[in-house]
mmCIF file with all atom_site columns, C-alpha atoms in Angstrom:
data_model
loop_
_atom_site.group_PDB
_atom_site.id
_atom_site.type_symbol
_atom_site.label_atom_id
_atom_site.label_alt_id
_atom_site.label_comp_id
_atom_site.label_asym_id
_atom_site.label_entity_id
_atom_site.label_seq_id
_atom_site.pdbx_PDB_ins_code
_atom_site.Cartn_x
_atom_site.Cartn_y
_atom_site.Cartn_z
_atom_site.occupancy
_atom_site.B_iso_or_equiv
_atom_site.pdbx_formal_charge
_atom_site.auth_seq_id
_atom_site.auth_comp_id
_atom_site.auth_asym_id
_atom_site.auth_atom_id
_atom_site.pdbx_PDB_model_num
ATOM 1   C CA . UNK A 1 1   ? -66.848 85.334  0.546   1.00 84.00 ? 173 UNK A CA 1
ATOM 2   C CA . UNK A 1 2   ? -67.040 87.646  -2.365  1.00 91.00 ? 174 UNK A CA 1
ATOM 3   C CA . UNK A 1 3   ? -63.374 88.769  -1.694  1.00 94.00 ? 175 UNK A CA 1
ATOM 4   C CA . UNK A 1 4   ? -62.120 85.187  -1.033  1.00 94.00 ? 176 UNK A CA 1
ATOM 5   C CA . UNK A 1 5   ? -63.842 84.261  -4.315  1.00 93.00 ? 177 UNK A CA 1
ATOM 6   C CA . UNK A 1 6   ? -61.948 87.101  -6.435  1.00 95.00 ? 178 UNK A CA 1
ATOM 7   C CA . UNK A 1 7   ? -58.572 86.820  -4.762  1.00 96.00 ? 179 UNK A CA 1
ATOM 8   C CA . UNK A 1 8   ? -58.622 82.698  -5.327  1.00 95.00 ? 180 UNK A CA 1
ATOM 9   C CA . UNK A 1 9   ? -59.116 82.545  -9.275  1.00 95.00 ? 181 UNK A CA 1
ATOM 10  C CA . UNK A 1 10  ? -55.698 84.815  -9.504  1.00 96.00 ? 182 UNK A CA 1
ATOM 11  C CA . UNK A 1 11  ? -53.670 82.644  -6.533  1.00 96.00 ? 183 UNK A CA 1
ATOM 12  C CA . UNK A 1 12  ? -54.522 79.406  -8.552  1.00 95.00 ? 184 UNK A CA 1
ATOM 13  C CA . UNK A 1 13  ? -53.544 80.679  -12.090 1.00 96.00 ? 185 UNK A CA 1
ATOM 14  C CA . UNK A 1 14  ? -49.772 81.310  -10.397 1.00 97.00 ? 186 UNK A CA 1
ATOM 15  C CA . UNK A 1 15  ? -50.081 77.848  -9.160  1.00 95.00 ? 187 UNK A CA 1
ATOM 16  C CA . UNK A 1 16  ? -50.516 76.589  -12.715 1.00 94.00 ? 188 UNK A CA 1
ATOM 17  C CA . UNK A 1 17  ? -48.390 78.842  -14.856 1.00 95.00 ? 189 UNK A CA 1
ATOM 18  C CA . UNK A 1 18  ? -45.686 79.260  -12.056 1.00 96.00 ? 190 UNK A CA 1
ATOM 19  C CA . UNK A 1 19  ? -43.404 76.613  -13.976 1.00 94.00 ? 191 UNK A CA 1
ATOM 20  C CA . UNK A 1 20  ? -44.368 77.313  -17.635 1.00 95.00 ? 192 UNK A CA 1
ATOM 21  C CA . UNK A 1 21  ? -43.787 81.282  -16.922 1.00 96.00 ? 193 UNK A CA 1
ATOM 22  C CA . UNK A 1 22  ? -40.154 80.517  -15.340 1.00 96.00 ? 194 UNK A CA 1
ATOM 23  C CA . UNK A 1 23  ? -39.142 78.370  -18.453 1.00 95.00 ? 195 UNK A CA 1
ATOM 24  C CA . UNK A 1 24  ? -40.708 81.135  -20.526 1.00 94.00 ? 196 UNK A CA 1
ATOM 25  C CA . UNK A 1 25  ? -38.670 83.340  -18.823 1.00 94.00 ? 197 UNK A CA 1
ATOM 26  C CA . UNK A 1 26  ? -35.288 81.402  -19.255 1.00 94.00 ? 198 UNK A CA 1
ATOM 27  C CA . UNK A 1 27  ? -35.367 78.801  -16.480 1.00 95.00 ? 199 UNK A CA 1
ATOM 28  C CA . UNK A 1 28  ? -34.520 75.723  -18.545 1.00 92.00 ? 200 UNK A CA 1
ATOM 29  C CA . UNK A 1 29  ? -33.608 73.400  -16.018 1.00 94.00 ? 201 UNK A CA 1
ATOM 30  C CA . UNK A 1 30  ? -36.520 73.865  -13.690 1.00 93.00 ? 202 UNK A CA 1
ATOM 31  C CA . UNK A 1 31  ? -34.392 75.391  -10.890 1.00 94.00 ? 203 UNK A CA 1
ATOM 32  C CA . UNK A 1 32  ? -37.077 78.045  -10.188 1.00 94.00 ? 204 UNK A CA 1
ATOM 33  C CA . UNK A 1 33  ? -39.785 75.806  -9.747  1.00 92.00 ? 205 UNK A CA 1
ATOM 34  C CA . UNK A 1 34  ? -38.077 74.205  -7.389  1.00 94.00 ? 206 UNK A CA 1
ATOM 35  C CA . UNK A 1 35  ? -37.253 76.738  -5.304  1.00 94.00 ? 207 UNK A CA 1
ATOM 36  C CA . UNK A 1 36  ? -41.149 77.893  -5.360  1.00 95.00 ? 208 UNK A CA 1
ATOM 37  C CA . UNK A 1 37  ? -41.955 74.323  -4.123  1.00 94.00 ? 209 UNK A CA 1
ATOM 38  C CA . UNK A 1 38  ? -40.228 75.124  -1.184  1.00 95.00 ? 210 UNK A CA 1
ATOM 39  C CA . UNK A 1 39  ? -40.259 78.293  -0.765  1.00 95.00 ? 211 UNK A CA 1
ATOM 40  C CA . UNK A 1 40  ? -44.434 77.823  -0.498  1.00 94.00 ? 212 UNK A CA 1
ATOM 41  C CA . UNK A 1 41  ? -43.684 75.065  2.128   1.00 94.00 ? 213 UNK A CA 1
ATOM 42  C CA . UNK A 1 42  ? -41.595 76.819  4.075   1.00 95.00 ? 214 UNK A CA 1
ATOM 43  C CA . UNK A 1 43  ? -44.078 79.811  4.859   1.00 94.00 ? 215 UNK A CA 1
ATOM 44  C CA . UNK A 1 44  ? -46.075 77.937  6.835   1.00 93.00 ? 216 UNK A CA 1
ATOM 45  C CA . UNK A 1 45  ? -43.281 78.684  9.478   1.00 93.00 ? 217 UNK A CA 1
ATOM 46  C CA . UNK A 1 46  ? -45.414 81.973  9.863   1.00 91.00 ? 218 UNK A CA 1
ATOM 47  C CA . UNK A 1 47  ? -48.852 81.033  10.204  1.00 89.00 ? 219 UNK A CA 1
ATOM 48  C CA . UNK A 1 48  ? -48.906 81.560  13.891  1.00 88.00 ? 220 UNK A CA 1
ATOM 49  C CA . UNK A 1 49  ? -47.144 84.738  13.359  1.00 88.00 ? 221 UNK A CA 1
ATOM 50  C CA . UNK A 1 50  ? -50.024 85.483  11.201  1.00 85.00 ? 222 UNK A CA 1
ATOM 51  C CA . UNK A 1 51  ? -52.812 84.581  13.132  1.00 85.00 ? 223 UNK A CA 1
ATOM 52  C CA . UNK A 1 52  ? -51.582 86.522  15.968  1.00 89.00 ? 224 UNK A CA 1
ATOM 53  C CA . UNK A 1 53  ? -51.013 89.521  13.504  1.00 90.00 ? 225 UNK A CA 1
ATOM 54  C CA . UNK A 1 54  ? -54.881 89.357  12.604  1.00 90.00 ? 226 UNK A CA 1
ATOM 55  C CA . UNK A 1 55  ? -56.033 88.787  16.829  1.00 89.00 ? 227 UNK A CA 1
ATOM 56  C CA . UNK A 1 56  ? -53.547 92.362  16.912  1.00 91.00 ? 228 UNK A CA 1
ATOM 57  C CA . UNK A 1 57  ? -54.778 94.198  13.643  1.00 93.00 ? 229 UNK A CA 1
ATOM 58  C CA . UNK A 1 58  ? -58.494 92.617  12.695  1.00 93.00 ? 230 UNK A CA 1
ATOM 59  C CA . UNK A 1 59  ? -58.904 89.828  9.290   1.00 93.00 ? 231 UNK A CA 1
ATOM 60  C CA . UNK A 1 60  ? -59.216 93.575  6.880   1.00 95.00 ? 232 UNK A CA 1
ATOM 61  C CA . UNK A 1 61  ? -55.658 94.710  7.490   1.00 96.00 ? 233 UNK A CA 1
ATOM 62  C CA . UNK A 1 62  ? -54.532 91.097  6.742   1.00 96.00 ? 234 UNK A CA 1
ATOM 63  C CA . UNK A 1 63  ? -56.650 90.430  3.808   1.00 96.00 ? 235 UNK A CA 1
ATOM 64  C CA . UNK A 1 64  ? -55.226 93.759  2.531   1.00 97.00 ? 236 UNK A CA 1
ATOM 65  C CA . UNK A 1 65  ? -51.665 92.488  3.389   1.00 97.00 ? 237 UNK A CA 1
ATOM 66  C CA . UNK A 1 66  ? -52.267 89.194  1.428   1.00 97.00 ? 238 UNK A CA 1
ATOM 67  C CA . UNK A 1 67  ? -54.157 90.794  -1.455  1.00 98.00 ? 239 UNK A CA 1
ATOM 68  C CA . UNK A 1 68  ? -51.008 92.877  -1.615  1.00 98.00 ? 240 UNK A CA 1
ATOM 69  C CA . UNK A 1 69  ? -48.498 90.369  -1.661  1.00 98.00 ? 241 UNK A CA 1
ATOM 70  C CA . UNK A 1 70  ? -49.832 88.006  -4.363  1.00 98.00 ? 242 UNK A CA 1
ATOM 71  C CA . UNK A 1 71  ? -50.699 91.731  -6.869  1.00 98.00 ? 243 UNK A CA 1
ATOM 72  C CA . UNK A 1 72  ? -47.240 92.362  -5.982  1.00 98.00 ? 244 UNK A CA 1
ATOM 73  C CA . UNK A 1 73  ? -46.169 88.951  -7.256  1.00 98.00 ? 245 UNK A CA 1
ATOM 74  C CA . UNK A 1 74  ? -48.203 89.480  -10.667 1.00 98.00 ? 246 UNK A CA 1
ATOM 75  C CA . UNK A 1 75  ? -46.152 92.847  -11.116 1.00 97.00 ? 247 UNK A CA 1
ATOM 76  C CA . UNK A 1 76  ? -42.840 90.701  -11.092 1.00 97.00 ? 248 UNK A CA 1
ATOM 77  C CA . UNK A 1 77  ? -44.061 88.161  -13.151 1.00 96.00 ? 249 UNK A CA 1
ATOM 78  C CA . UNK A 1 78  ? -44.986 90.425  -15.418 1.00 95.00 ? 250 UNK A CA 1
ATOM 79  C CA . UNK A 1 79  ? -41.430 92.338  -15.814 1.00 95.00 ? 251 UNK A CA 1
ATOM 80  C CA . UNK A 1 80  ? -39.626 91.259  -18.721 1.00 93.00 ? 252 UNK A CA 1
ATOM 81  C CA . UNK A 1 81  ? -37.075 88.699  -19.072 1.00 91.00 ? 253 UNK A CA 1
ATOM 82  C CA . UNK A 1 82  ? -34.197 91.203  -19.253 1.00 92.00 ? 254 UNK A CA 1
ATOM 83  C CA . UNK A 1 83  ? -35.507 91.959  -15.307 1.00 94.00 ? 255 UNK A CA 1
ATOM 84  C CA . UNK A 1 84  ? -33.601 88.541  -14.707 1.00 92.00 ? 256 UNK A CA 1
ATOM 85  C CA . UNK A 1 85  ? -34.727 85.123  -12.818 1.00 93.00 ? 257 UNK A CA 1
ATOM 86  C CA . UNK A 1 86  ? -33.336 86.063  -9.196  1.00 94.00 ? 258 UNK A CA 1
ATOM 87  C CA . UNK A 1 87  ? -36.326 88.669  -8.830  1.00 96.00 ? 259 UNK A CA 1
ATOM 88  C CA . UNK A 1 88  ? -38.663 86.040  -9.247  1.00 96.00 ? 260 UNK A CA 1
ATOM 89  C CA . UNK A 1 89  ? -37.106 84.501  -6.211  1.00 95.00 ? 261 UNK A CA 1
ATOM 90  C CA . UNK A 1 90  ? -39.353 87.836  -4.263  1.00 96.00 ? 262 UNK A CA 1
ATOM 91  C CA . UNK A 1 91  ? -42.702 86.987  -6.333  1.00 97.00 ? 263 UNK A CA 1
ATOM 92  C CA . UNK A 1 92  ? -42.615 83.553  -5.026  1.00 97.00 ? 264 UNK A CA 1
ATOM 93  C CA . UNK A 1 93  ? -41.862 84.458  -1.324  1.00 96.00 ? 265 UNK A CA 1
ATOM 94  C CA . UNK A 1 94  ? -44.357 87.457  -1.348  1.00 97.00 ? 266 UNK A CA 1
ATOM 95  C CA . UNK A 1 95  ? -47.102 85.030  -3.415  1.00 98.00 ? 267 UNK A CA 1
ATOM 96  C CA . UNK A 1 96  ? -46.306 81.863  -0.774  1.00 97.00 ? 268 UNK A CA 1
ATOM 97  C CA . UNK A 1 97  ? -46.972 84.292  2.299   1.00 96.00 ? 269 UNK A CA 1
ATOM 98  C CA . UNK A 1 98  ? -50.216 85.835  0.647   1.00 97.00 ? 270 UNK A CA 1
ATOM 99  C CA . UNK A 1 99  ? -51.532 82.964  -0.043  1.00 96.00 ? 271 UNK A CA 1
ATOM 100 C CA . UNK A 1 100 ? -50.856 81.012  3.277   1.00 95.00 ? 272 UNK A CA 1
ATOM 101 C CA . UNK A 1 101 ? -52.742 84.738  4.109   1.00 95.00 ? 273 UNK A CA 1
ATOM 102 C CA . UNK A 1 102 ? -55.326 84.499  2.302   1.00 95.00 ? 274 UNK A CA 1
ATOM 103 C CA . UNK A 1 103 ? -56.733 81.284  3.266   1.00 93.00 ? 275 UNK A CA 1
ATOM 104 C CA . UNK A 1 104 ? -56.091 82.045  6.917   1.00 92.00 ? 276 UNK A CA 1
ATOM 105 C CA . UNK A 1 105 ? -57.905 85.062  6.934   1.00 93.00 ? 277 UNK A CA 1
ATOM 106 C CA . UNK A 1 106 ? -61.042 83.562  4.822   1.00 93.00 ? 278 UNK A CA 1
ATOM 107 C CA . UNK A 1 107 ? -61.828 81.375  7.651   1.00 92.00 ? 279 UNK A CA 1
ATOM 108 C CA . UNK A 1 108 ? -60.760 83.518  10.310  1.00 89.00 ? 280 UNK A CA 1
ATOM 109 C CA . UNK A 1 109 ? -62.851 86.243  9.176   1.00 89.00 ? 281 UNK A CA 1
ATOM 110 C CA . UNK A 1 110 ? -65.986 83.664  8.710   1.00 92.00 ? 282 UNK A CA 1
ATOM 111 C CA . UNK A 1 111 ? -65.752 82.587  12.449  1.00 89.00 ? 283 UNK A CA 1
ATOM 112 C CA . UNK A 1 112 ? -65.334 85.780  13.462  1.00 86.00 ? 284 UNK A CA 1
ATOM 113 C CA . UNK A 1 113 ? -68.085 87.146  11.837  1.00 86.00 ? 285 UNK A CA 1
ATOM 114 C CA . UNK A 1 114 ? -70.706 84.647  12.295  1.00 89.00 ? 286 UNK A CA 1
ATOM 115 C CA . UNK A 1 115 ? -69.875 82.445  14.873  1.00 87.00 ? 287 UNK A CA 1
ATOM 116 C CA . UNK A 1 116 ? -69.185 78.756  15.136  1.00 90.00 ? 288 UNK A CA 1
ATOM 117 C CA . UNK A 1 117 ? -72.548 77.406  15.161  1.00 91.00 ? 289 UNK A CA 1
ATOM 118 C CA . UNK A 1 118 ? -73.040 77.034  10.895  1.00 90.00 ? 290 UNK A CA 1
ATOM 119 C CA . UNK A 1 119 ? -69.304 77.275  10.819  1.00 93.00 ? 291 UNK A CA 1
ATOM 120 C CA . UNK A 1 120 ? -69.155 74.356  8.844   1.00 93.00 ? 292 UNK A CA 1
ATOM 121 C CA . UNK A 1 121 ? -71.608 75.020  6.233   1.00 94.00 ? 293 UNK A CA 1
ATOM 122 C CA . UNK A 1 122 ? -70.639 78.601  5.257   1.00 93.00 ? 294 UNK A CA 1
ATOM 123 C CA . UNK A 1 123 ? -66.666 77.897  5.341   1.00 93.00 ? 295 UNK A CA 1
ATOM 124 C CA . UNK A 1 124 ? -67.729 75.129  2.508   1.00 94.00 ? 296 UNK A CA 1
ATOM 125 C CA . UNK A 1 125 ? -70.206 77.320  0.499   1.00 94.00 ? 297 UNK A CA 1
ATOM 126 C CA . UNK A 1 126 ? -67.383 80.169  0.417   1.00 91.00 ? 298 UNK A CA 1
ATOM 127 C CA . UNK A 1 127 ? -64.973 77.111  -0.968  1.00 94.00 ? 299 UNK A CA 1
ATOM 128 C CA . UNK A 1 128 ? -67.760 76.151  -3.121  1.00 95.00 ? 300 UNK A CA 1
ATOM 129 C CA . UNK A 1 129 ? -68.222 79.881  -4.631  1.00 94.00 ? 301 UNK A CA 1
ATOM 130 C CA . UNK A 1 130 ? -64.977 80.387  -5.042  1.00 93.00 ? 302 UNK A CA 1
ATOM 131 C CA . UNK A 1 131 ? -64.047 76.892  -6.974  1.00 93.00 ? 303 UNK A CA 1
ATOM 132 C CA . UNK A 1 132 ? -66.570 77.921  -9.274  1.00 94.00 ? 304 UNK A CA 1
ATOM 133 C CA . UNK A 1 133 ? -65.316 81.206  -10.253 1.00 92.00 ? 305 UNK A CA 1
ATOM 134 C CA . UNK A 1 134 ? -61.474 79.903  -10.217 1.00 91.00 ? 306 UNK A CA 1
ATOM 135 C CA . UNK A 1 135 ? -62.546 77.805  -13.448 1.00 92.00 ? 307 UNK A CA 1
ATOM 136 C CA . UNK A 1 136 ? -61.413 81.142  -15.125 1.00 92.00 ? 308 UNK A CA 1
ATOM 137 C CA . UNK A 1 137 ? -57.881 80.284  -14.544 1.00 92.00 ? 309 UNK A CA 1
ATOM 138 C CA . UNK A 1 138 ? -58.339 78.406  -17.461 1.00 93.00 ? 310 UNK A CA 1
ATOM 139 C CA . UNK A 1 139 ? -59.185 80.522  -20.027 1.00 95.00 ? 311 UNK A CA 1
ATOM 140 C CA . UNK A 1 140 ? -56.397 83.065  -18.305 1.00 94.00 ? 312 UNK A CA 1
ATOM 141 C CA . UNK A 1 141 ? -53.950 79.493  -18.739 1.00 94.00 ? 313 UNK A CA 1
ATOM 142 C CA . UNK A 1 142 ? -55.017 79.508  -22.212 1.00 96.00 ? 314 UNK A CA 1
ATOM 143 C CA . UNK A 1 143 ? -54.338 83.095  -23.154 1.00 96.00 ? 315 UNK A CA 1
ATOM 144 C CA . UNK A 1 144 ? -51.395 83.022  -21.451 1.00 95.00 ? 316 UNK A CA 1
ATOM 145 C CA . UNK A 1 145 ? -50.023 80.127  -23.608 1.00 94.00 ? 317 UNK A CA 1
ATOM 146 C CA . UNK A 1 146 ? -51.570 81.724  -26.317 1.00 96.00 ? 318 UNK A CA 1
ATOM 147 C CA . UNK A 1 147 ? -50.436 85.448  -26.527 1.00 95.00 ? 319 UNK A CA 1
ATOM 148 C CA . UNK A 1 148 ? -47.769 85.567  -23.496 1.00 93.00 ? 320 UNK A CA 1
ATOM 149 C CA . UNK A 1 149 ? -48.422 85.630  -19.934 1.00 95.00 ? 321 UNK A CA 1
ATOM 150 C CA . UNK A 1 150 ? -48.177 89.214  -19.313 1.00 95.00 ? 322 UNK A CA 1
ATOM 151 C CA . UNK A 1 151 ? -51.539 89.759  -20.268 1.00 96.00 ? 323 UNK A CA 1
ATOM 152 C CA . UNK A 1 152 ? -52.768 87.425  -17.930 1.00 97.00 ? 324 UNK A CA 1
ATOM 153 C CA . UNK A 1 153 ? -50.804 88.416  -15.120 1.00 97.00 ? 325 UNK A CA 1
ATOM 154 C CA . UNK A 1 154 ? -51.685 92.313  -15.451 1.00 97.00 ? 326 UNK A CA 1
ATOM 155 C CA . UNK A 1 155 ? -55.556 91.001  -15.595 1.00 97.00 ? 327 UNK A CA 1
ATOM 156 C CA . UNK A 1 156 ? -54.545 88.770  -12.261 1.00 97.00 ? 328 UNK A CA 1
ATOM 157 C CA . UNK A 1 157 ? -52.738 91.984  -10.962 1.00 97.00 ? 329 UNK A CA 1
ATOM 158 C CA . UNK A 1 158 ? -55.999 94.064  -11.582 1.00 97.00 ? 330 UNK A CA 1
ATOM 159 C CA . UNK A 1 159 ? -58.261 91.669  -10.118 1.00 96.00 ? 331 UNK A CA 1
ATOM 160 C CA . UNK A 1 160 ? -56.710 91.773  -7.208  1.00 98.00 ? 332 UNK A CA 1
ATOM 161 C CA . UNK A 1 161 ? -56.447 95.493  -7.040  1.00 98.00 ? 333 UNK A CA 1
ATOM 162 C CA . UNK A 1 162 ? -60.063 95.801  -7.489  1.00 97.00 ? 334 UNK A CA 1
ATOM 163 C CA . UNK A 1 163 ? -60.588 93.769  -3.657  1.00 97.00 ? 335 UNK A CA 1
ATOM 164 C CA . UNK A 1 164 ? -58.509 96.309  -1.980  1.00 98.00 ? 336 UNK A CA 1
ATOM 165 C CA . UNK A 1 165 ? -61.449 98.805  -0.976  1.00 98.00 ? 337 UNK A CA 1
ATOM 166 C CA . UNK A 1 166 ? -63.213 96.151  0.990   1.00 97.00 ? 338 UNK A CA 1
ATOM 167 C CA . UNK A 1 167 ? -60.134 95.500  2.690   1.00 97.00 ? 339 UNK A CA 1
ATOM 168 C CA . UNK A 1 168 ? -59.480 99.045  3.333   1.00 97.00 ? 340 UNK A CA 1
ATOM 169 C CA . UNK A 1 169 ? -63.308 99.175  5.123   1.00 97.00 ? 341 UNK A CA 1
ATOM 170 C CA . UNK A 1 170 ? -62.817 95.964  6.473   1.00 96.00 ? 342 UNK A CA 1
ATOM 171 C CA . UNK A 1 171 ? -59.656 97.325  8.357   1.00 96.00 ? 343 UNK A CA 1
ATOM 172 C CA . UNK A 1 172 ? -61.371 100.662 9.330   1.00 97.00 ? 344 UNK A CA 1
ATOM 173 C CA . UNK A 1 173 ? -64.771 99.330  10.446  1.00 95.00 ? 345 UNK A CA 1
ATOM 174 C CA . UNK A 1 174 ? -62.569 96.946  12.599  1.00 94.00 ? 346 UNK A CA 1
ATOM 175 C CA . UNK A 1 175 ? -60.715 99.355  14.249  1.00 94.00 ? 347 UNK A CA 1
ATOM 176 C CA . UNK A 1 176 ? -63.633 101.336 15.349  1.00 94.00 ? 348 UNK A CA 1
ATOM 177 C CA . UNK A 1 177 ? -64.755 97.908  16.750  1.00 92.00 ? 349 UNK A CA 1
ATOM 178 C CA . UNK A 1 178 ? -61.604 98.021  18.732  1.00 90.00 ? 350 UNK A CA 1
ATOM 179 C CA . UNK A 1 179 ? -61.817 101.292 19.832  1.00 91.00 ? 351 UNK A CA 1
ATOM 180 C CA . UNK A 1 180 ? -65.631 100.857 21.143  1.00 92.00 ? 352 UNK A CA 1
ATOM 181 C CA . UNK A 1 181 ? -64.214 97.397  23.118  1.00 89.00 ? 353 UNK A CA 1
ATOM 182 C CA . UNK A 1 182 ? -61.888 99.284  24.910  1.00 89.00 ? 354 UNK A CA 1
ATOM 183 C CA . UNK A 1 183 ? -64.486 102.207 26.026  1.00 89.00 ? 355 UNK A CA 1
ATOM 184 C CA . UNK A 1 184 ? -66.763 99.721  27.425  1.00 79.00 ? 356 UNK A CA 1
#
């Protein structure tokens, strides 16, 4: 939950300064936002892909991959103006896949972990937790407007960073798991 809870706050701050940071950036006629609309929709052609991906690798490896992707989309956001609008074009597709990630592996990793039995109850908790703590997109909104968004989006970058040692021992202490399986 705790990592769920960190990653969430920076994935919904995109989702709210996606189209303000594009016309910041030069996109007057909303082109850019439009292709993030459907570039977002259109991942979901992968979510099998990516389930099957976590049954092959364990939830860490794919919370690491999705933690990855939307940092990764914070770093281009956060490149200047002169870096041009078409590179954007990548920070949307690797933020739509790590965030179609991200939510998968949440409530993979909470039936996998615990069971199905109070499957309910501590998927919702986790979504409670974590709506909480994304309230702090808007004081990040705020100083983005403010003072610039690439403040913001080097904080959202960092935040991220900060979850990738649990995914890192998530991945590991899976793979021993995997290992022991296949002895027995």
């Amino acid at each position: 939950v705790a990592w769920f809870t960190i990653v969430v706050c920076p994935a919904q701050f995109f989702i709210s300064t996606i189209g303000y940071q594009m016309e910041q950036k030069g996109d007057v006629n909303g082109s850019y936002s439009s292709i993030f609309s459907a570039t977002y929709g259109a991942v979901a052609i992968f979510a099998a892909v990516g389930g099957r991906v976590a049954d092959a690798v364990g939830c860490g490896a794919c919370q690491g991959f999705a933690t990855a992707c939307i940092a990764v989309s914070f770093a281009i956001l956060a490149l200047p103006s002169s870096a041009g609008l078409e590179v954007q074009g990548l920070g949307m597709t690797v933020y739509s896949l790590g965030r179609l990630f991200i939510f998968a592996m949440y409530f993979s990793n909470i039936g996998r972990r615990f069971g199905f039995v109070n499957y309910g109850t501590l998927a919702g908790v986790g979504l409670l937790i974590s709506a909480i703590w994304s309230l702090l997109q808007y004081p990040l909104l705020s100083w983005a407007v403010d003072s610039g968004a690439t403040g913001a989006n080097v904080l959202c970058m960092c935040m991220l960073c900060a979850t990738m040692p649990y995914t890192v021992w998530l991945a590991k202490r899976e793979r021993l798991e995997r290992i022991e399986r296949r002895k027995s």
